Structures are given as structure tokens and as C-alpha cells.
């Protein structure tokens, strides 16, 4: 059996660890290949000063900026079986800088002996499925050798993450704006905005952090434009929140409350979209980012072809933890240690899932109860 994993970020590493753990415990595992287009593992946490295209004219994957610190407690970004305290040998701050998170992820990978499965500097160009052969056709390019080749696999696991393709909404008149426009994906150095008036569109975690970075490094003023409601923080002087913009007229930005302001730069902090250009259309997840993407059984198994698995596609804070549980679930599906993929889709399973999701989304959209419930739900069929 041949298994392909696309991506060696936290979710891909969790998947490799799950298989390697089974091997070390005496189980026979498939032949596994993990394709990673970057030079090392870590996914988003591989910081690069580059934006746009990398050394090989591939889109830059990372959205990290120079002085990023975790905007969630580290307890939300821990692997289930490897804590920060274990990695560093001592208690550690709950909000570490990106360099610490990167070191932690590197340690997790090396500790679990997964480098042997990874082909670095290898980008996946195309994946399709043959009903006749019952195999996936995978086309990859070795960036170092500039060689393209094709391989066949029985299962494919998508672990490419969901923070690399920006969501950039259109606003009337934006093409008239003469200043710099960028998405937070391409934000790297707050120093570049010293002395400028900056508009940030969005008021999520990235918007908050970038606003404070800009303030710290000398931006003249920062305006955060929110869609639904303001954060209501006691912002420092020079930082304020206004309703969503409605129109842009050159340097002048007009907002829903009737106010207008002149700015030098616009930064979109408007999230990301699922983007899988390397997948055949009938394999491609197309739903918006959400707590529970459509067409994924247990937010993991592609219902239209259950040999295709997705990891980490939910909009949840506890991404490392959930990626771990998903990886073990996927491993046990492939090894036949839990329900086979052909058994997943009877009326009982699908109706129970529908009820669970409807209840979770209706009662506690982003709260810990939903997250805890989902992890328990996903773990239910595991042989724990």
C-alpha cells in the first residue's frame, strides 16, 4: 500500500508520527511519502522575509512576520503527546515568539524520527483519481533537480494548511488608491510603516497584533475597520476602531458611519480561503473556512472519495491538538484498526453527525465545549 502526505507542517508531522508510532509498536505500515515544497518542516512556522514568490518562483507559503508572537496561549498550540515544558525542560511562557514555536515543532519532528519519510523541495503539481485503477495519480516536481515525475498512491492525505491563500474582498474605488495595499500574509516588517497613517481592514487576532506592532514601531496612526462590532479595547493614542469602509477615493477612505480618513497604506487582515489548485475538481474542498467544512466526514474524510483525507481544515483555535487526533484517526482508518471507509456512510452515521454538528454550531460556535466535544467525537471510534 502506498500513502502520500502533502505538507510537512504541524498536521503533516502529526500524521507521520502516527504512522511511525504504529511501526515502532510492531504494526506493519504502508509505504509513506510526504511531499514538502519548503527546505525544512514546519509549514507556516518556517519564516521567510520573502513575499510573493520564493527562490523557485513558487508562491511563498508562510504568513509569518518578523516580530510575530503567538496570539493564542501555547496550550492551544501543543501536540497532544509532547508539551512545551517537555521540549524545553522547564515551564514556559504562554505566549511565545514565533522562533520558540518553530523550535518546538522542529523538536517534535526530530524526536519522532519522521524526517526519513519527507521529500523536501518537492511541490505537488496535480492529483487525480482513477476509478479503473483505484489509485491516485500524483504529479510532483523536484525543485532542486527541476524534474517532474508521476507516482501512484492508494491514499492521499492533504495537510497543506489553510493560512497561505489570502481572502481579499473588493471595495469600491480600491483601484484608485495610490499607496501600498497588502494582505497580512505579505506583512513582514512593521518598521516599513514608520510615520505613516495605516488602515487595517478586519479586527481579528492578526489585526490586533499588527496594529500594536505598527504602533510600537512608529506608525503615525492606525485605524481598524470592523465588519460587525468593535473590540472595545482601551487602545493607545493613535489607534482607533471605525465601522467597515464603504468606498475608497484615492487617499481618502469613507466609512459606514459617515466618517472619512486619509491613509498612506492599507493592510487586509481578512482571513484566508481554502485553495487546492493541485487537486482535480472532484477531489477539491471548496467550502469556506468554517468550524465544520462541508463534504468532510468527521471534518476529515472526503465523502466523495473516502481514500482522500484532509487534516486541519477547520477554523479552530486548538489546531495542533485536533490535528493530532485527526492524524491518529486517519492512521487507524488506513490500517483498518477502526471503521473501514466503506462503513462510514450508512444512514445512522450521517444522521448522527448531522445532529452533532447542528447542535454544536447552534449552541457554542467557538467555545471550549464545542472543541472538547469534537475531539471526543473524533476519538470515539479510536482504539484508545
Coordinates of C-alpha atoms in Angstrom, one line a residue:
X1 CA 0.0 0.0 0.0
X2 CA 1.2 3.5 -0.9
X3 CA 0.3 6.6 1.1
X4 CA 1.1 10.2 0.1
X5 CA 1.0 13.1 2.6
X6 CA 1.0 16.6 1.2
X7 CA 2.7 19.0 3.5
X8 CA 5.2 18.7 6.5
X9 CA 3.7 21.3 8.8
X10 CA 2.2 20.5 12.2
X11 CA -0.6 18.4 10.8
X12 CA 1.6 16.5 8.3
X13 CA 4.1 15.9 11.1
X14 CA 1.4 14.6 13.3
X15 CA 0.4 12.1 10.6
X16 CA 3.9 10.9 10.1
X17 CA 4.3 10.5 13.9
X18 CA 1.1 8.5 14.0
X19 CA 2.4 6.0 11.4
X20 CA 5.9 5.9 12.8
X21 CA 4.4 5.2 16.3
X22 CA 2.5 2.3 14.9
X23 CA 5.6 0.9 13.2
X24 CA 7.6 1.1 16.5
X25 CA 4.8 -0.8 18.2
X26 CA 5.0 -3.7 15.8
X27 CA 2.4 -2.8 13.2
X28 CA 3.0 -3.2 9.5
X29 CA 2.6 0.3 8.0
X30 CA 2.2 1.3 4.3
X31 CA 5.0 2.9 2.2
X32 CA 4.7 6.5 3.1
X33 CA 5.9 9.6 1.2
X34 CA 5.5 13.1 2.5
X35 CA 5.9 15.9 -0.1
X36 CA 7.1 19.3 1.2
X37 CA 7.9 22.1 -1.1
X38 CA 10.0 24.0 1.5
X39 CA 13.5 23.2 2.5
X40 CA 12.5 22.0 6.0
X41 CA 9.5 21.0 8.0
X42 CA 7.3 23.5 10.0
X43 CA 4.8 24.7 7.4
X44 CA 3.7 28.2 8.4
X45 CA 6.3 28.5 11.1
X46 CA 9.1 28.5 8.5
X47 CA 9.7 32.2 8.5
X48 CA 10.9 33.9 5.3
X49 CA 11.5 37.5 4.6
X50 CA 10.3 36.9 1.1
X51 CA 6.8 37.6 -0.1
X52 CA 5.1 36.7 -3.4
X53 CA 7.5 34.1 -4.9
X54 CA 10.3 32.0 -3.3
X55 CA 13.7 31.0 -4.8
X56 CA 12.0 28.6 -7.2
X57 CA 9.2 31.0 -8.3
X58 CA 6.7 29.1 -6.2
X59 CA 4.2 31.1 -4.1
X60 CA 5.6 31.8 -0.6
X61 CA 3.8 29.6 1.9
X62 CA 4.5 31.3 5.2
X63 CA 2.4 34.2 6.6
X64 CA 4.9 34.8 9.5
X65 CA 6.2 38.3 10.1
X66 CA 9.5 39.3 11.8
X67 CA 8.3 40.0 15.3
X68 CA 5.3 37.7 15.5
X69 CA 4.4 36.3 18.9
X70 CA 1.7 33.7 19.3
X71 CA -1.7 35.3 19.6
X72 CA -3.1 32.3 21.4
X73 CA -1.8 30.6 24.5
X74 CA 0.8 27.9 23.8
X75 CA -1.6 25.4 25.4
X76 CA -3.8 25.9 22.3
X77 CA -0.8 25.0 20.1
X78 CA 0.6 21.9 21.8
X79 CA 0.8 18.5 20.4
X80 CA -1.2 16.1 22.5
X81 CA 1.8 13.9 23.4
X82 CA 4.6 16.5 23.5
X83 CA 4.4 19.6 25.7
X84 CA 6.4 22.8 25.5
X85 CA 7.6 22.1 29.0
X86 CA 8.9 18.7 28.0
X87 CA 10.6 20.1 24.9
X88 CA 12.4 23.0 26.8
X89 CA 12.8 21.1 30.1
X90 CA 11.1 23.8 32.1
X91 CA 7.9 25.8 32.3
X92 CA 7.5 28.3 29.5
X93 CA 5.5 31.5 28.9
X94 CA 2.1 31.0 27.4
X95 CA 2.6 33.5 24.6
X96 CA 6.0 32.6 23.0
X97 CA 7.5 34.3 19.9
X98 CA 7.5 32.5 16.6
X99 CA 11.1 31.4 16.9
X100 CA 10.2 29.4 20.0
X101 CA 7.2 27.8 18.3
X102 CA 9.4 26.9 15.3
X103 CA 12.0 25.3 17.6
X104 CA 9.2 23.3 19.3
X105 CA 7.9 22.0 16.0
X106 CA 11.4 21.1 14.9
X107 CA 11.9 19.2 18.2
X108 CA 8.7 17.3 17.8
X109 CA 9.7 16.1 14.3
X110 CA 13.2 15.1 15.2
X111 CA 12.0 13.3 18.4
X112 CA 9.6 11.2 16.4
X113 CA 12.0 10.2 13.7
X114 CA 9.9 11.4 10.8
X115 CA 12.4 13.1 8.6
X116 CA 13.0 9.8 6.8
X117 CA 9.6 10.0 5.1
X118 CA 9.9 13.5 3.8
X119 CA 10.9 14.6 0.3
X120 CA 11.8 18.3 0.8
X121 CA 11.9 20.8 -2.1
X122 CA 9.2 18.8 -3.8
X123 CA 6.0 20.5 -4.9
X124 CA 2.8 18.6 -5.7
X125 CA 1.6 19.7 -9.2
X126 CA -1.5 17.6 -9.7
X127 CA -3.6 14.8 -8.0
X128 CA -6.4 12.9 -9.7
X129 CA -8.1 9.5 -9.0
X130 CA -8.6 6.7 -11.4
X131 CA -11.7 4.6 -10.7
X132 CA -10.4 1.9 -13.1
X133 CA -7.1 1.5 -11.3
X134 CA -8.5 2.6 -7.9
X135 CA -5.3 4.7 -7.5
X136 CA -4.4 8.3 -7.1
X137 CA -2.2 9.7 -9.9
X138 CA 0.2 12.2 -8.3
X139 CA 2.5 14.5 -10.3
X140 CA 5.3 16.2 -8.3
X141 CA 8.3 18.4 -9.2
X142 CA 11.7 18.2 -7.6
X143 CA 12.6 21.8 -7.3
X144 CA 16.3 21.2 -6.8
X145 CA 16.7 18.9 -9.9
X146 CA 14.0 20.7 -11.9
X147 CA 12.4 17.3 -12.7
X148 CA 8.8 16.4 -12.9
X149 CA 7.6 12.8 -12.3
X150 CA 4.4 10.8 -11.7
X151 CA 3.6 8.3 -9.0
X152 CA 0.6 6.2 -7.9
X153 CA -0.9 6.0 -4.4
X154 CA -3.7 4.2 -2.6
X155 CA -4.4 7.0 -0.2
X156 CA -3.7 10.7 -0.2
X157 CA -3.7 13.0 2.9
X158 CA -3.9 16.7 2.4
X159 CA -2.0 18.6 5.2
X160 CA -1.1 21.8 3.4
X161 CA -2.8 24.1 5.9
X162 CA -5.3 26.9 5.4
X163 CA -3.2 30.1 6.0
X164 CA -1.4 30.7 2.8
X165 CA -4.1 31.9 0.3
X166 CA -5.4 35.3 1.3
X167 CA -9.0 36.3 1.2
X168 CA -9.1 39.9 -0.2
X169 CA -12.6 41.4 -0.6
X170 CA -13.2 44.1 -3.1
X171 CA -14.2 47.6 -2.0
X172 CA -15.5 50.3 -4.4
X173 CA -12.7 52.5 -5.7
X174 CA -9.8 50.5 -4.3
X175 CA -8.1 50.7 -7.7
X176 CA -7.8 54.5 -7.2
X177 CA -5.7 54.2 -4.0
X178 CA -2.1 55.3 -4.7
X179 CA -0.5 53.9 -1.6
X180 CA 0.6 50.4 -0.6
X181 CA -2.0 47.7 -0.4
X182 CA -1.2 44.3 1.1
X183 CA -2.7 41.3 2.9
X184 CA -1.4 40.3 6.3
X185 CA 0.0 37.2 4.5
X186 CA 2.6 39.6 3.0
X187 CA 3.2 41.7 6.1
X188 CA 6.8 41.2 7.4
X189 CA 8.3 44.4 8.9
X190 CA 6.4 46.9 11.0
X191 CA 9.3 49.3 10.6
X192 CA 8.3 49.8 6.9
X193 CA 5.3 51.8 8.1
X194 CA 7.1 54.3 10.4
X195 CA 5.5 57.7 10.2
X196 CA 2.5 56.5 8.1
X197 CA -1.2 56.5 8.5
X198 CA -2.4 52.9 8.1
X199 CA -5.8 51.4 7.7
X200 CA -6.2 47.8 8.8
X201 CA -9.3 46.1 7.4
X202 CA -10.5 43.4 9.9
X203 CA -10.4 43.1 13.7
X204 CA -9.4 39.5 14.3
X205 CA -6.3 38.4 16.2
X206 CA -3.9 39.3 13.3
X207 CA -5.4 42.7 13.0
X208 CA -5.0 43.4 16.7
X209 CA -1.4 42.2 16.7
X210 CA -0.3 44.0 13.6
X211 CA -1.9 47.2 14.9
X212 CA 0.1 47.0 18.0
X213 CA 3.3 46.2 16.1
X214 CA 2.7 49.2 13.9
X215 CA 2.2 51.4 17.0
X216 CA 5.3 50.1 18.6
X217 CA 7.5 50.8 15.5
X218 CA 6.3 54.3 15.0
X219 CA 3.3 54.4 12.7
X220 CA 1.7 57.8 12.9
X221 CA -1.9 56.5 13.2
X222 CA -3.7 53.1 12.9
X223 CA -7.4 52.7 12.0
X224 CA -9.0 49.3 12.5
X225 CA -12.1 48.9 10.3
X226 CA -14.5 46.3 11.7
X227 CA -17.4 44.4 9.9
X228 CA -19.6 43.5 12.9
X229 CA -18.6 45.1 16.1
X230 CA -15.6 46.8 17.7
X231 CA -13.3 45.1 20.2
X232 CA -13.8 47.9 22.6
X233 CA -10.3 47.8 23.9
X234 CA -8.6 50.8 25.5
X235 CA -6.3 51.4 22.6
X236 CA -3.2 53.6 22.9
X237 CA -3.4 57.1 21.4
X238 CA -3.2 57.0 17.7
X239 CA -5.1 53.7 17.4
X240 CA -8.9 53.6 16.9
X241 CA -11.7 51.5 15.6
X242 CA -14.3 52.5 13.0
X243 CA -17.1 50.7 11.1
X244 CA -16.4 49.0 7.8
X245 CA -15.3 51.1 4.9
X246 CA -17.7 51.6 2.1
X247 CA -15.7 53.5 -0.5
X248 CA -12.2 54.5 -1.4
X249 CA -11.4 57.8 -3.3
X250 CA -7.7 57.9 -3.8
X251 CA -6.1 58.5 -0.3
X252 CA -9.5 59.2 1.3
X253 CA -11.3 56.3 2.9
X254 CA -15.0 56.6 3.6
X255 CA -16.6 54.5 6.3
X256 CA -20.1 53.3 7.1
X257 CA -20.6 55.8 10.0
X258 CA -20.1 58.7 7.6
X259 CA -16.6 59.5 8.7
X260 CA -13.6 59.6 6.3
X261 CA -9.8 59.4 6.8
X262 CA -6.7 59.8 4.7
X263 CA -4.2 57.0 4.9
X264 CA -0.9 56.0 3.3
X265 CA -1.3 52.2 3.4
X266 CA -4.0 49.6 3.6
X267 CA -3.5 46.1 5.2
X268 CA -6.1 43.5 4.8
X269 CA -6.5 41.2 7.8
X270 CA -9.4 39.4 6.3
X271 CA -8.5 35.8 6.7
X272 CA -7.8 33.0 4.2
X273 CA -9.5 30.7 1.8
X274 CA -9.2 27.0 1.0
X275 CA -7.1 26.7 -2.1
X276 CA -6.0 23.4 -3.7
X277 CA -5.1 24.1 -7.3
X278 CA -3.2 20.8 -7.4
X279 CA -6.3 18.7 -6.9
X280 CA -8.7 17.5 -9.6
X281 CA -12.0 19.3 -9.3
X282 CA -13.9 16.3 -7.9
X283 CA -11.4 16.0 -5.1
X284 CA -11.2 19.7 -4.1
X285 CA -12.6 21.1 -0.9
X286 CA -14.4 24.2 -1.9
X287 CA -16.3 25.3 1.2
X288 CA -15.5 28.5 3.1
X289 CA -13.3 28.1 6.1
X290 CA -15.6 27.2 9.0
X291 CA -15.8 25.1 12.1
X292 CA -17.1 22.1 10.1
X293 CA -16.3 22.2 6.4
X294 CA -18.9 20.6 4.1
X295 CA -18.2 17.3 2.4
X296 CA -15.8 16.1 5.1
X297 CA -17.0 13.2 7.3
X298 CA -15.7 14.0 10.8
X299 CA -14.1 17.0 9.2
X300 CA -11.5 14.7 7.8
X301 CA -12.8 12.1 5.2
X302 CA -13.7 13.4 1.7
X303 CA -17.2 11.9 1.3
X304 CA -17.0 11.7 -2.5
X305 CA -13.8 9.6 -2.4
X306 CA -13.0 8.3 1.1
X307 CA -9.4 7.4 0.3
X308 CA -8.7 11.2 0.3
X309 CA -8.3 12.6 3.7
X310 CA -7.9 16.3 4.9
X311 CA -6.2 17.4 8.1
X312 CA -6.6 20.8 9.8
X313 CA -9.2 22.4 7.6
X314 CA -11.4 23.7 10.5
X315 CA -11.4 27.2 11.8
X316 CA -10.5 26.2 15.4
X317 CA -8.0 27.6 17.9
X318 CA -6.7 24.2 19.1
X319 CA -5.2 23.3 15.7
X320 CA -2.2 21.3 16.9
X321 CA -4.4 19.2 19.3
X322 CA -7.1 18.5 16.7
X323 CA -4.5 17.8 14.0
X324 CA -3.0 15.1 16.3
X325 CA -6.4 13.4 16.9
X326 CA -7.3 13.6 13.2
X327 CA -3.9 12.0 12.3
X328 CA -4.4 9.1 14.6
X329 CA -8.0 8.6 13.3
X330 CA -6.7 8.7 9.7
X331 CA -3.9 6.3 10.5
X332 CA -6.3 3.8 12.0
X333 CA -8.7 4.1 9.1
X334 CA -5.9 3.2 6.7
X335 CA -4.5 0.4 8.9
X336 CA -8.0 -1.0 9.4
X337 CA -8.0 -0.6 13.1
X338 CA -11.3 1.3 13.2
X339 CA -14.3 1.5 10.9
X340 CA -13.4 1.0 7.3
X341 CA -14.0 3.8 5.0
X342 CA -16.7 1.8 3.3
X343 CA -18.6 1.6 6.5
X344 CA -18.7 5.3 7.3
X345 CA -21.7 6.3 5.2
X346 CA -24.7 4.5 6.4
X347 CA -27.8 6.4 7.5
X348 CA -27.0 6.1 11.2
X349 CA -23.5 7.6 10.9
X350 CA -24.5 10.5 8.7
X351 CA -27.6 11.4 10.7
X352 CA -25.7 11.3 14.0
X353 CA -23.1 13.5 12.5
X354 CA -25.7 16.0 11.3
X355 CA -27.3 16.2 14.7
X356 CA -24.0 16.6 16.5
X357 CA -22.8 19.4 14.2
X358 CA -26.1 21.2 14.2
X359 CA -26.2 21.2 18.0
X360 CA -22.5 22.3 18.3
X361 CA -22.8 25.1 15.9
X362 CA -26.1 26.3 17.3
X363 CA -25.0 26.3 20.9
X364 CA -21.3 27.2 21.2
X365 CA -19.7 28.3 18.0
X366 CA -16.2 28.8 19.1
X367 CA -16.2 27.8 22.8
X368 CA -14.2 25.2 24.5
X369 CA -17.3 22.9 24.9
X370 CA -17.6 22.6 21.2
X371 CA -13.9 21.9 20.7
X372 CA -13.8 19.4 23.6
X373 CA -16.9 17.7 22.2
X374 CA -15.4 17.5 18.8
X375 CA -12.2 15.9 20.0
X376 CA -14.2 13.4 22.0
X377 CA -16.4 12.8 19.0
X378 CA -13.5 12.2 16.7
X379 CA -11.8 9.9 19.2
X380 CA -14.9 7.8 19.8
X381 CA -14.0 5.2 17.2
X382 CA -10.3 5.1 18.0
X383 CA -9.0 2.0 19.9
X384 CA -7.8 4.0 22.9

